Amino acid sequence: MSTTSPAQYQLFVDGAYVDGTGPDSYEVRSPATGEVVGTIPLPSAADLDAAVKAANEAQAKWARVNVWERAKVCHRIGDELAKRVDELARLQTLEQGKPLAESVADIEEAAQLFHLHAEDAVRLHGETMPSTIGNKRMFTYHAPVGTWGIITPWNFPLLMLAEFVAPGLATGNAHVVKPPANTPLTVLRAMEAFVAAGLPEGLVNIVAGEGATGDALVRHDGIDAIGFIGSSATGAKIQAAAGLKRSIMECSGNGPLVVLADADLDAAAKAAVYGAQLCSGQVCCATERVVVHQDAHDGFVEAVLRAAADVVLGDPFAGTTNLGPLNNEGVAAKMDRHMADARERGAQILVGGGRRSGQPTDLYYEFTVIDDVPVDSLVSREESFGPVVPIITGANDDELLRIANDDKLGLQGAVFTQNMTAAFRFMEEMAVGQVVVNDSTCFWDINMPFGGAGNRGTGWGRIGGKHTLLDMSDLRTGVISL
């Protein structure tokens, strides 16, 4: 896991790697090793202006390119990313901390997204509709919005860039991306694939930086729309700054996994553990709360403890590891705070509950299972973003549904039951954007629309399949007089 001296990275503007014009830079430190693995220039206002200018000029030309030609470029980007899976996955694990196998899957999926959205774009059809006036003909078509400012999180740095940039390019948009300050290296290295694929200069620009860079990007007059994935608190600030700019906002989740009395308890337990283990629980749809029918409680807890025994915390580059360190001290401190609150409120920590000593950094957090969790505890009320399975018990289906909907961060939820009527009830009445039946809250498919429910603090718009292309396009209407 040891590295050599930290690499000096650059910004990516107008199709080339460039030095920042500002005086400042910052270091990226590996949560896995503790080493500094890269130095990044902080972009100046002039750097951001240059990126936006390049994007605007490139987008004006790209919008006139035939959709079939845009699709060909997207396919080539997917191919070039696929050639670099091993290199990019190792870099991502070094800067992010997730097990190498997860990073490989992330990069492969990012490549796949460019192929998927290339195919989506050539099938993005308008429609004709009859007019009430006899000599009028009306039809709709999809036009690009313009230049998108994209702000992505540190848990899936390249994959979540691809979730915006692939459909954005396919529909004729340009992008200025602020990758997360903690994990910008994989994104910057991946731009080599975009250049090799022949992407026209200026369509994707990377200005790595911290919060001030993101704020300046959102407020920039040359940015037409905002794409954001991250916390609800940050999302609210972005929206306040963005005003009436078009936006896609995918924010925090605290969706529950509900276990009914007739559930397959082994399957539910494995799904709960997977949802807390994936990316060390640093996922917006992680197993943040498990709401269990009292008749299933004891059997479920036993099954969870069996499944948790297979979690191996350690070196994310080791083949036996399936749980890496947390990415940063902020999320680790939040886990500490949630554990302390759970103990004070009388919850029973059955497994884990703290940081593991003797590791290269202080970010290796033990896989944790908590029983008898009060509904008003922090681990229930807030998005923990760590490797924890909090178990809450309810007396009947009505109470389970009430507890499931008691939190405002309804992004994605799950329900385990053998009863199809009960499954449909929870699908229709859980206040989340997606309900997964008999699988993890972390279930994801690149062709499924993913996003929050109304009035739940989880944002709007959809990531996945044709729905992202629709959200990144303007629906235009033409009216012709005969």
Short mmCIF file of C-alpha atoms in Angstrom, two decimals:
data_model
loop_
_atom_site.label_atom_id
_atom_site.label_comp_id
_atom_site.label_asym_id
_atom_site.label_seq_id
_atom_site.Cartn_x
_atom_site.Cartn_y
_atom_site.Cartn_z
CA MET A 1 0.00 0.00 0.00
CA SER A 2 2.99 2.31 0.25
CA THR A 3 3.32 5.01 -2.37
CA THR A 4 6.19 7.03 -3.69
CA SER A 5 6.37 10.81 -3.40
CA PRO A 6 2.95 12.43 -3.93
CA ALA A 7 2.03 13.24 -7.51
CA GLN A 8 1.55 16.83 -8.61
CA TYR A 9 -1.84 17.11 -10.29
CA GLN A 10 -3.22 19.87 -12.50
CA LEU A 11 -6.61 21.23 -13.46
CA PHE A 12 -8.23 20.03 -16.68
CA VAL A 13 -9.50 22.93 -18.80
CA ASP A 14 -10.35 23.15 -22.49
CA GLY A 15 -9.12 19.66 -23.27
CA ALA A 16 -5.72 19.88 -21.55
CA TYR A 17 -4.08 19.59 -18.15
CA VAL A 18 -3.09 23.06 -16.98
CA ASP A 19 -1.47 24.59 -13.92
CA GLY A 20 -3.71 26.71 -11.75
CA THR A 21 -3.06 30.45 -11.85
CA GLY A 22 -3.71 30.88 -8.12
CA PRO A 23 -1.05 30.69 -5.40
CA ASP A 24 -2.60 27.95 -3.28
CA SER A 25 -2.81 24.17 -3.40
CA TYR A 26 -3.90 21.40 -1.06
CA GLU A 27 -2.93 17.81 -0.30
CA VAL A 28 -4.99 14.67 -0.74
CA ARG A 29 -4.24 12.15 1.99
CA SER A 30 -5.10 8.46 1.73
CA PRO A 31 -7.51 7.21 4.41
CA ALA A 32 -6.03 3.77 3.90
CA THR A 33 -2.34 4.59 4.42
CA GLY A 34 -2.27 8.07 5.90
CA GLU A 35 0.13 9.18 3.19
CA VAL A 36 -0.19 12.26 1.03
CA VAL A 37 -0.93 10.84 -2.42
CA GLY A 38 -1.46 13.98 -4.46
CA THR A 39 -1.19 17.75 -4.48
CA ILE A 40 -3.93 19.75 -6.24
CA PRO A 41 -3.93 23.43 -7.23
CA LEU A 42 -6.85 25.42 -5.87
CA PRO A 43 -8.46 27.11 -8.87
CA SER A 44 -8.52 30.89 -8.95
CA ALA A 45 -11.43 32.96 -10.23
CA ALA A 46 -9.55 33.24 -13.53
CA ASP A 47 -9.24 29.45 -13.73
CA LEU A 48 -12.97 29.04 -13.21
CA ASP A 49 -13.72 31.72 -15.79
CA ALA A 50 -11.49 29.93 -18.29
CA ALA A 51 -13.25 26.61 -17.68
CA VAL A 52 -16.72 28.12 -18.06
CA LYS A 53 -15.69 30.04 -21.18
CA ALA A 54 -14.27 26.88 -22.75
CA ALA A 55 -17.44 24.96 -21.90
CA ASN A 56 -19.75 27.60 -23.33
CA GLU A 57 -17.83 27.86 -26.59
CA ALA A 58 -17.60 24.09 -26.97
CA GLN A 59 -21.27 23.55 -26.14
CA ALA A 60 -22.44 25.95 -28.86
CA LYS A 61 -20.71 23.72 -31.42
CA TRP A 62 -21.59 20.40 -29.74
CA ALA A 63 -25.31 21.21 -29.74
CA ARG A 64 -25.21 21.23 -33.55
CA VAL A 65 -23.52 17.84 -33.78
CA ASN A 66 -25.77 15.01 -34.94
CA VAL A 67 -26.94 12.87 -32.01
CA TRP A 68 -25.55 9.76 -33.70
CA GLU A 69 -22.10 11.37 -33.78
CA ARG A 70 -22.40 12.38 -30.12
CA ALA A 71 -23.31 8.79 -29.33
CA LYS A 72 -20.19 7.51 -31.10
CA VAL A 73 -18.00 9.73 -28.93
CA CYS A 74 -19.75 8.49 -25.78
CA HIS A 75 -19.19 4.90 -26.85
CA ARG A 76 -15.49 5.64 -27.35
CA ILE A 77 -15.25 7.18 -23.88
CA GLY A 78 -16.78 4.03 -22.43
CA ASP A 79 -14.25 1.91 -24.30
CA GLU A 80 -11.31 4.04 -23.15
CA LEU A 81 -12.42 3.95 -19.53
CA ALA A 82 -12.76 0.17 -19.74
CA LYS A 83 -9.12 -0.05 -20.84
CA ARG A 84 -8.08 1.79 -17.68
CA VAL A 85 -10.16 -0.05 -15.07
CA ASP A 86 -7.23 -1.49 -13.10
CA GLU A 87 -5.25 1.75 -13.00
CA LEU A 88 -8.21 3.93 -12.06
CA ALA A 89 -9.55 1.43 -9.51
CA ARG A 90 -6.23 1.30 -7.64
CA LEU A 91 -6.03 5.09 -7.57
CA GLN A 92 -9.61 5.37 -6.34
CA THR A 93 -9.04 2.88 -3.52
CA LEU A 94 -5.91 4.76 -2.49
CA GLU A 95 -7.70 8.11 -2.21
CA GLN A 96 -11.17 6.90 -1.17
CA GLY A 97 -10.46 3.85 0.99
CA LYS A 98 -13.03 1.37 -0.34
CA PRO A 99 -11.97 -2.23 -1.09
CA LEU A 100 -10.32 -2.67 -4.46
CA ALA A 101 -13.07 -4.98 -5.75
CA GLU A 102 -15.62 -2.21 -5.14
CA SER A 103 -13.47 0.30 -7.00
CA VAL A 104 -13.17 -2.04 -9.96
CA ALA A 105 -16.96 -2.35 -10.06
CA ASP A 106 -17.32 1.45 -9.87
CA ILE A 107 -15.02 2.10 -12.83
CA GLU A 108 -16.62 -0.64 -14.91
CA GLU A 109 -20.05 0.84 -14.23
CA ALA A 110 -18.86 4.33 -15.11
CA ALA A 111 -17.69 3.00 -18.48
CA GLN A 112 -21.00 1.22 -18.96
CA LEU A 113 -22.93 4.43 -18.36
CA PHE A 114 -21.38 6.05 -21.43
CA HIS A 115 -22.57 3.14 -23.55
CA LEU A 116 -26.03 3.15 -21.98
CA HIS A 117 -26.63 6.87 -22.47
CA ALA A 118 -25.25 6.81 -26.00
CA GLU A 119 -28.04 4.35 -26.80
CA ASP A 120 -30.60 6.34 -24.80
CA ALA A 121 -29.85 9.55 -26.68
CA VAL A 122 -30.55 8.22 -30.15
CA ARG A 123 -33.95 7.04 -28.94
CA LEU A 124 -34.97 10.23 -27.16
CA HIS A 125 -38.06 10.93 -29.19
CA GLY A 126 -40.45 13.87 -29.26
CA GLU A 127 -44.12 13.61 -30.18
CA THR A 128 -46.75 15.28 -32.27
CA MET A 129 -50.10 16.34 -30.90
CA PRO A 130 -53.32 17.57 -32.50
CA SER A 131 -54.14 21.25 -32.33
CA THR A 132 -57.56 22.73 -31.71
CA ILE A 133 -56.85 24.98 -34.71
CA GLY A 134 -57.07 23.16 -38.02
CA ASN A 135 -54.09 24.69 -39.82
CA LYS A 136 -51.63 24.25 -36.93
CA ARG A 137 -49.21 21.38 -36.47
CA MET A 138 -47.53 20.97 -33.07
CA PHE A 139 -44.59 18.81 -32.09
CA THR A 140 -42.01 18.52 -29.31
CA TYR A 141 -38.28 17.86 -29.35
CA HIS A 142 -35.42 17.80 -26.84
CA ALA A 143 -32.68 20.45 -26.86
CA PRO A 144 -29.57 20.69 -24.63
CA VAL A 145 -29.78 23.06 -21.67
CA GLY A 146 -26.24 24.42 -22.12
CA THR A 147 -23.35 24.29 -19.63
CA TRP A 148 -23.86 22.32 -16.43
CA GLY A 149 -21.97 22.93 -13.22
CA ILE A 150 -21.53 19.49 -11.66
CA ILE A 151 -20.65 18.95 -7.99
CA THR A 152 -19.98 15.33 -7.02
CA PRO A 153 -19.34 13.54 -3.71
CA TRP A 154 -16.33 11.62 -2.44
CA ASN A 155 -17.91 8.18 -2.06
CA PHE A 156 -18.13 7.31 -5.78
CA PRO A 157 -15.95 9.98 -7.42
CA LEU A 158 -15.78 8.79 -11.04
CA LEU A 159 -19.05 6.87 -11.15
CA MET A 160 -21.11 9.84 -10.04
CA LEU A 161 -19.33 12.12 -12.49
CA ALA A 162 -20.35 9.64 -15.20
CA GLU A 163 -23.95 9.70 -13.96
CA PHE A 164 -24.13 13.34 -15.07
CA VAL A 165 -21.51 13.70 -17.79
CA ALA A 166 -22.54 10.64 -19.85
CA PRO A 167 -26.19 11.73 -20.32
CA GLY A 168 -25.12 15.35 -20.49
CA LEU A 169 -22.72 14.79 -23.38
CA ALA A 170 -25.20 12.54 -25.15
CA THR A 171 -27.83 15.29 -25.10
CA GLY A 172 -25.50 18.05 -26.28
CA ASN A 173 -24.42 19.73 -23.02
CA ALA A 174 -21.03 20.84 -21.72
CA HIS A 175 -19.77 20.52 -18.15
CA VAL A 176 -17.61 22.18 -15.56
CA VAL A 177 -17.08 19.66 -12.78
CA LYS A 178 -15.96 20.30 -9.22
CA PRO A 179 -14.98 16.87 -7.94
CA PRO A 180 -14.82 16.30 -4.18
CA ALA A 181 -11.82 17.79 -2.43
CA ASN A 182 -11.11 14.46 -0.72
CA THR A 183 -11.12 12.32 -3.88
CA PRO A 184 -10.28 14.31 -7.03
CA LEU A 185 -7.38 12.21 -8.30
CA THR A 186 -9.31 9.45 -10.06
CA VAL A 187 -11.48 12.00 -11.85
CA LEU A 188 -8.47 13.97 -13.06
CA ARG A 189 -6.63 10.84 -14.23
CA ALA A 190 -9.76 9.65 -16.05
CA MET A 191 -9.65 12.68 -18.31
CA GLU A 192 -6.89 10.86 -20.23
CA ALA A 193 -9.62 8.49 -21.42
CA PHE A 194 -11.78 11.39 -22.59
CA VAL A 195 -8.89 12.86 -24.59
CA ALA A 196 -8.04 9.48 -26.10
CA ALA A 197 -11.69 9.06 -27.12
CA GLY A 198 -11.54 12.26 -29.16
CA LEU A 199 -13.96 14.29 -27.05
CA PRO A 200 -13.96 17.85 -28.41
CA GLU A 201 -12.02 20.25 -26.22
CA GLY A 202 -13.96 22.18 -23.60
CA LEU A 203 -16.93 19.87 -23.17
CA VAL A 204 -15.68 18.49 -19.84
CA ASN A 205 -13.58 20.66 -17.52
CA ILE A 206 -12.34 19.71 -14.04
CA VAL A 207 -11.68 22.38 -11.41
CA ALA A 208 -10.89 20.48 -8.23
CA GLY A 209 -11.30 22.51 -5.06
CA GLU A 210 -13.15 22.99 -1.83
CA GLY A 211 -16.44 24.61 -0.84
CA ALA A 212 -15.55 28.07 -2.10
CA THR A 213 -14.90 26.67 -5.57
CA GLY A 214 -18.29 24.97 -5.59
CA ASP A 215 -20.05 28.14 -4.47
CA ALA A 216 -18.35 30.19 -7.18
CA LEU A 217 -19.28 27.57 -9.78
CA VAL A 218 -22.94 27.58 -8.78
CA ARG A 219 -23.12 31.37 -8.87
CA HIS A 220 -21.21 31.82 -12.13
CA ASP A 221 -23.24 33.63 -14.78
CA GLY A 222 -21.93 31.29 -17.47
CA ILE A 223 -23.39 28.20 -15.79
CA ASP A 224 -26.87 27.33 -17.04
CA ALA A 225 -27.76 24.39 -14.77
CA ILE A 226 -26.55 22.54 -11.67
CA GLY A 227 -26.12 18.83 -11.06
CA PHE A 228 -25.44 17.88 -7.44
CA ILE A 229 -25.05 14.68 -5.44
CA GLY A 230 -24.32 15.10 -1.74
CA SER A 231 -25.78 16.04 1.62
CA SER A 232 -29.15 17.73 2.05
CA ALA A 233 -27.54 20.56 4.01
CA THR A 234 -25.14 21.35 1.17
CA GLY A 235 -27.90 20.88 -1.38
CA ALA A 236 -30.03 23.54 0.35
CA LYS A 237 -27.13 26.01 0.20
CA ILE A 238 -26.54 25.25 -3.47
CA GLN A 239 -30.17 25.76 -4.37
CA ALA A 240 -30.31 29.06 -2.51
CA ALA A 241 -27.26 30.24 -4.47
CA ALA A 242 -28.40 28.82 -7.82
CA GLY A 243 -31.73 30.63 -7.92
CA LEU A 244 -33.80 29.65 -10.95
CA LYS A 245 -31.10 27.69 -12.74
CA ARG A 246 -32.18 24.23 -13.84
CA SER A 247 -31.01 21.61 -11.34
CA ILE A 248 -30.88 17.93 -10.53
CA MET A 249 -30.42 17.41 -6.80
CA GLU A 250 -29.77 14.01 -5.24
CA CYS A 251 -29.35 14.54 -1.51
CA SER A 252 -29.06 12.62 1.76
CA GLY A 253 -30.99 9.45 2.41
CA ASN A 254 -32.06 7.69 5.60
CA GLY A 255 -34.43 5.22 4.05
CA PRO A 256 -35.33 2.16 6.09
CA LEU A 257 -35.13 -1.56 5.50
CA VAL A 258 -38.41 -2.99 6.82
CA VAL A 259 -38.63 -6.63 7.89
CA LEU A 260 -42.16 -8.02 8.16
CA ALA A 261 -43.10 -11.02 10.27
CA ASP A 262 -43.11 -13.45 7.32
CA ALA A 263 -39.78 -12.33 5.85
CA ASP A 264 -36.92 -14.59 4.85
CA LEU A 265 -34.76 -13.54 7.78
CA ASP A 266 -31.44 -14.81 6.42
CA ALA A 267 -31.99 -12.91 3.18
CA ALA A 268 -33.04 -9.77 5.06
CA ALA A 269 -30.03 -9.98 7.35
CA LYS A 270 -27.58 -10.41 4.47
CA ALA A 271 -29.17 -7.45 2.69
CA ALA A 272 -28.90 -5.30 5.82
CA VAL A 273 -25.24 -6.19 6.31
CA TYR A 274 -24.46 -5.56 2.64
CA GLY A 275 -26.17 -2.18 2.82
CA ALA A 276 -24.02 -1.17 5.79
CA GLN A 277 -20.81 -2.71 4.43
CA LEU A 278 -20.80 -1.32 0.87
CA CYS A 279 -18.38 1.61 0.72
CA SER A 280 -18.21 1.32 4.55
CA GLY A 281 -21.82 2.50 4.74
CA GLN A 282 -20.91 5.77 3.03
CA VAL A 283 -23.78 5.52 0.57
CA CYS A 284 -26.93 7.65 0.39
CA CYS A 285 -29.09 4.51 0.36
CA ALA A 286 -27.13 2.54 2.99
CA THR A 287 -28.81 0.48 5.72
CA GLU A 288 -29.41 3.49 7.95
CA ARG A 289 -32.35 1.99 9.84
CA VAL A 290 -33.80 -1.54 10.06
CA VAL A 291 -37.41 -1.61 11.23
CA VAL A 292 -38.33 -5.15 12.31
CA HIS A 293 -41.65 -6.72 13.27
CA GLN A 294 -41.47 -7.89 16.88
CA ASP A 295 -42.33 -11.47 15.88
CA ALA A 296 -39.26 -11.56 13.58
CA HIS A 297 -36.91 -9.66 15.87
CA ASP A 298 -34.98 -12.44 17.62
CA GLY A 299 -34.46 -14.50 14.48
CA PHE A 300 -33.41 -11.45 12.51
CA VAL A 301 -30.84 -10.38 15.10
CA GLU A 302 -29.32 -13.86 15.13
CA ALA A 303 -29.15 -13.85 11.33
CA VAL A 304 -27.54 -10.39 11.26
CA LEU A 305 -24.84 -11.47 13.69
CA ARG A 306 -24.09 -14.50 11.51
CA ALA A 307 -23.84 -12.33 8.42
CA ALA A 308 -21.73 -9.72 10.20
CA ALA A 309 -19.17 -12.38 11.06
CA ASP A 310 -18.21 -12.46 7.37
CA VAL A 311 -17.24 -8.77 7.32
CA VAL A 312 -13.47 -8.32 7.22
CA LEU A 313 -12.13 -4.87 8.06
CA GLY A 314 -8.62 -4.12 6.87
CA ASP A 315 -6.26 -3.19 4.08
CA PRO A 316 -8.55 -2.29 1.14
CA PHE A 317 -5.99 -3.67 -1.32
CA ALA A 318 -6.08 -7.15 0.29
CA GLY A 319 -8.28 -9.69 -1.47
CA THR A 320 -9.91 -10.85 1.78
CA THR A 321 -11.00 -7.36 2.85
CA ASN A 322 -14.61 -6.33 2.25
CA LEU A 323 -14.70 -3.32 4.59
CA GLY A 324 -12.23 -0.49 4.21
CA PRO A 325 -11.65 2.64 6.29
CA LEU A 326 -13.98 5.60 6.38
CA ASN A 327 -12.93 8.36 4.02
CA ASN A 328 -12.39 11.27 6.39
CA GLU A 329 -12.39 12.39 9.99
CA GLY A 330 -15.69 14.24 9.66
CA VAL A 331 -17.69 11.08 8.99
CA ALA A 332 -15.73 9.10 11.59
CA ALA A 333 -16.46 11.74 14.23
CA LYS A 334 -20.13 11.60 13.29
CA MET A 335 -20.11 7.85 13.86
CA ASP A 336 -18.47 8.41 17.27
CA ARG A 337 -21.21 10.88 18.14
CA HIS A 338 -23.96 8.50 17.05
CA MET A 339 -22.46 5.62 19.03
CA ALA A 340 -22.19 7.74 22.18
CA ASP A 341 -25.79 8.88 21.84
CA ALA A 342 -27.00 5.31 21.27
CA ARG A 343 -25.27 4.12 24.43
CA GLU A 344 -26.69 6.99 26.47
CA ARG A 345 -30.20 6.16 25.28
CA GLY A 346 -29.92 2.51 26.27
CA ALA A 347 -29.39 0.88 22.89
CA GLN A 348 -27.46 -2.38 22.88
CA ILE A 349 -24.29 -2.41 20.77
CA LEU A 350 -23.96 -6.08 19.85
CA VAL A 351 -20.96 -5.83 17.53
CA GLY A 352 -18.35 -3.13 16.99
CA GLY A 353 -19.18 0.39 18.02
CA GLY A 354 -15.86 2.17 17.60
CA ARG A 355 -12.62 2.72 15.74
CA ARG A 356 -10.13 -0.11 15.48
CA SER A 357 -6.71 0.63 16.90
CA GLY A 358 -3.41 -0.45 15.40
CA GLN A 359 -4.32 0.52 11.83
CA PRO A 360 -2.42 2.83 9.46
CA THR A 361 -4.97 5.61 10.14
CA ASP A 362 -7.64 6.31 12.73
CA LEU A 363 -10.40 5.90 10.12
CA TYR A 364 -10.86 2.12 10.30
CA TYR A 365 -14.30 1.75 11.90
CA GLU A 366 -15.56 -1.60 13.15
CA PHE A 367 -18.66 -3.05 11.57
CA THR A 368 -21.43 -2.28 14.05
CA VAL A 369 -24.80 -3.80 14.93
CA ILE A 370 -27.07 -1.99 17.42
CA ASP A 371 -30.30 -3.37 18.87
CA ASP A 372 -33.12 -1.69 20.83
CA VAL A 373 -32.51 1.58 19.00
CA PRO A 374 -34.88 4.38 20.09
CA VAL A 375 -36.66 6.06 17.19
CA ASP A 376 -35.50 9.49 18.38
CA SER A 377 -31.81 8.55 18.67
CA LEU A 378 -29.25 10.20 16.40
CA VAL A 379 -28.43 6.95 14.64
CA SER A 380 -32.11 6.72 13.69
CA ARG A 381 -32.79 10.39 12.97
CA GLU A 382 -29.62 11.29 11.04
CA GLU A 383 -27.75 9.79 8.12
CA SER A 384 -24.87 8.04 9.91
CA PHE A 385 -22.87 7.34 6.73
CA GLY A 386 -20.92 4.56 8.40
CA PRO A 387 -20.86 0.75 8.72
CA VAL A 388 -23.78 0.39 11.12
CA VAL A 389 -26.99 -1.68 11.26
CA PRO A 390 -29.40 0.01 13.73
CA ILE A 391 -32.37 -2.21 14.63
CA ILE A 392 -35.73 -0.72 15.65
CA THR A 393 -38.68 -2.93 16.62
CA GLY A 394 -42.37 -2.40 15.83
CA ALA A 395 -45.47 -4.24 17.03
CA ASN A 396 -47.36 -4.53 13.73
CA ASP A 397 -47.28 -3.48 10.08
CA ASP A 398 -48.97 -0.14 10.79
CA GLU A 399 -46.31 0.75 13.34
CA LEU A 400 -43.54 -0.40 11.03
CA LEU A 401 -44.86 1.89 8.30
CA ARG A 402 -45.20 4.80 10.73
CA ILE A 403 -41.59 4.37 11.90
CA ALA A 404 -40.38 4.00 8.32
CA ASN A 405 -42.00 7.31 7.38
CA ASP A 406 -40.99 9.09 10.57
CA ASP A 407 -37.79 10.46 9.01
CA LYS A 408 -37.64 13.24 6.41
CA LEU A 409 -34.76 11.76 4.37
CA GLY A 410 -36.73 9.27 2.30
CA LEU A 411 -34.46 8.49 -0.64
CA GLN A 412 -34.65 4.69 -1.07
CA GLY A 413 -36.13 2.01 1.14
CA ALA A 414 -36.63 -1.75 1.16
CA VAL A 415 -39.16 -4.22 2.51
CA PHE A 416 -38.82 -7.95 3.10
CA THR A 417 -42.00 -10.02 2.95
CA GLN A 418 -43.41 -13.10 1.24
CA ASN A 419 -46.84 -11.44 0.97
CA MET A 420 -47.36 -9.58 -2.30
CA THR A 421 -50.25 -7.54 -0.90
CA ALA A 422 -48.03 -6.31 1.93
CA ALA A 423 -45.23 -5.63 -0.54
CA PHE A 424 -47.47 -3.42 -2.65
CA ARG A 425 -48.77 -1.61 0.41
CA PHE A 426 -45.25 -0.67 1.51
CA MET A 427 -44.21 0.22 -2.05
CA GLU A 428 -47.13 2.61 -2.31
CA GLU A 429 -47.10 4.04 1.22
CA MET A 430 -43.41 4.35 2.13
CA ALA A 431 -42.38 7.98 1.61
CA VAL A 432 -39.27 7.30 -0.43
CA GLY A 433 -38.31 7.63 -4.08
CA GLN A 434 -37.81 3.90 -4.63
CA VAL A 435 -38.88 0.80 -2.70
CA VAL A 436 -36.93 -2.42 -3.23
CA VAL A 437 -38.74 -5.63 -2.34
CA ASN A 438 -36.64 -8.45 -0.88
CA ASP A 439 -33.26 -6.87 -1.55
CA SER A 440 -30.93 -4.31 -0.03
CA THR A 441 -31.62 -0.60 0.29
CA CYS A 442 -28.38 -0.32 -1.70
CA PHE A 443 -29.83 -2.07 -4.74
CA TRP A 444 -28.94 -0.06 -7.84
CA ASP A 445 -29.28 -0.56 -11.55
CA ILE A 446 -27.91 1.95 -14.05
CA ASN A 447 -31.16 1.85 -16.02
CA MET A 448 -33.47 2.62 -13.07
CA PRO A 449 -34.58 6.16 -12.19
CA PHE A 450 -33.13 7.04 -8.79
CA GLY A 451 -33.99 10.04 -6.63
CA GLY A 452 -35.91 11.34 -3.66
CA ALA A 453 -39.58 11.60 -2.80
CA GLY A 454 -41.49 14.87 -2.62
CA ASN A 455 -41.13 16.96 0.54
CA ARG A 456 -38.54 14.61 2.03
CA GLY A 457 -35.41 16.74 1.85
CA THR A 458 -33.84 14.40 -0.67
CA GLY A 459 -33.90 16.58 -3.78
CA TRP A 460 -35.51 16.22 -7.20
CA GLY A 461 -34.80 14.90 -10.65
CA ARG A 462 -33.70 11.38 -11.46
CA ILE A 463 -30.34 9.72 -11.97
CA GLY A 464 -30.46 6.67 -14.21
CA GLY A 465 -31.67 5.58 -17.63
CA LYS A 466 -33.53 7.90 -19.99
CA HIS A 467 -34.81 9.98 -17.09
CA THR A 468 -31.49 11.76 -16.59
CA LEU A 469 -31.41 12.66 -20.28
CA LEU A 470 -34.90 14.12 -19.97
CA ASP A 471 -33.85 16.15 -16.92
CA MET A 472 -30.72 17.40 -18.71
CA SER A 473 -32.68 18.51 -21.78
CA ASP A 474 -35.15 21.28 -22.51
CA LEU A 475 -38.48 20.05 -23.85
CA ARG A 476 -39.17 22.41 -26.72
CA THR A 477 -42.39 22.79 -28.71
CA GLY A 478 -42.68 23.75 -32.36
CA VAL A 479 -45.90 25.12 -33.89
CA ILE A 480 -46.26 25.40 -37.68
CA SER A 481 -49.04 27.22 -39.52
CA LEU A 482 -50.06 25.61 -42.81
#
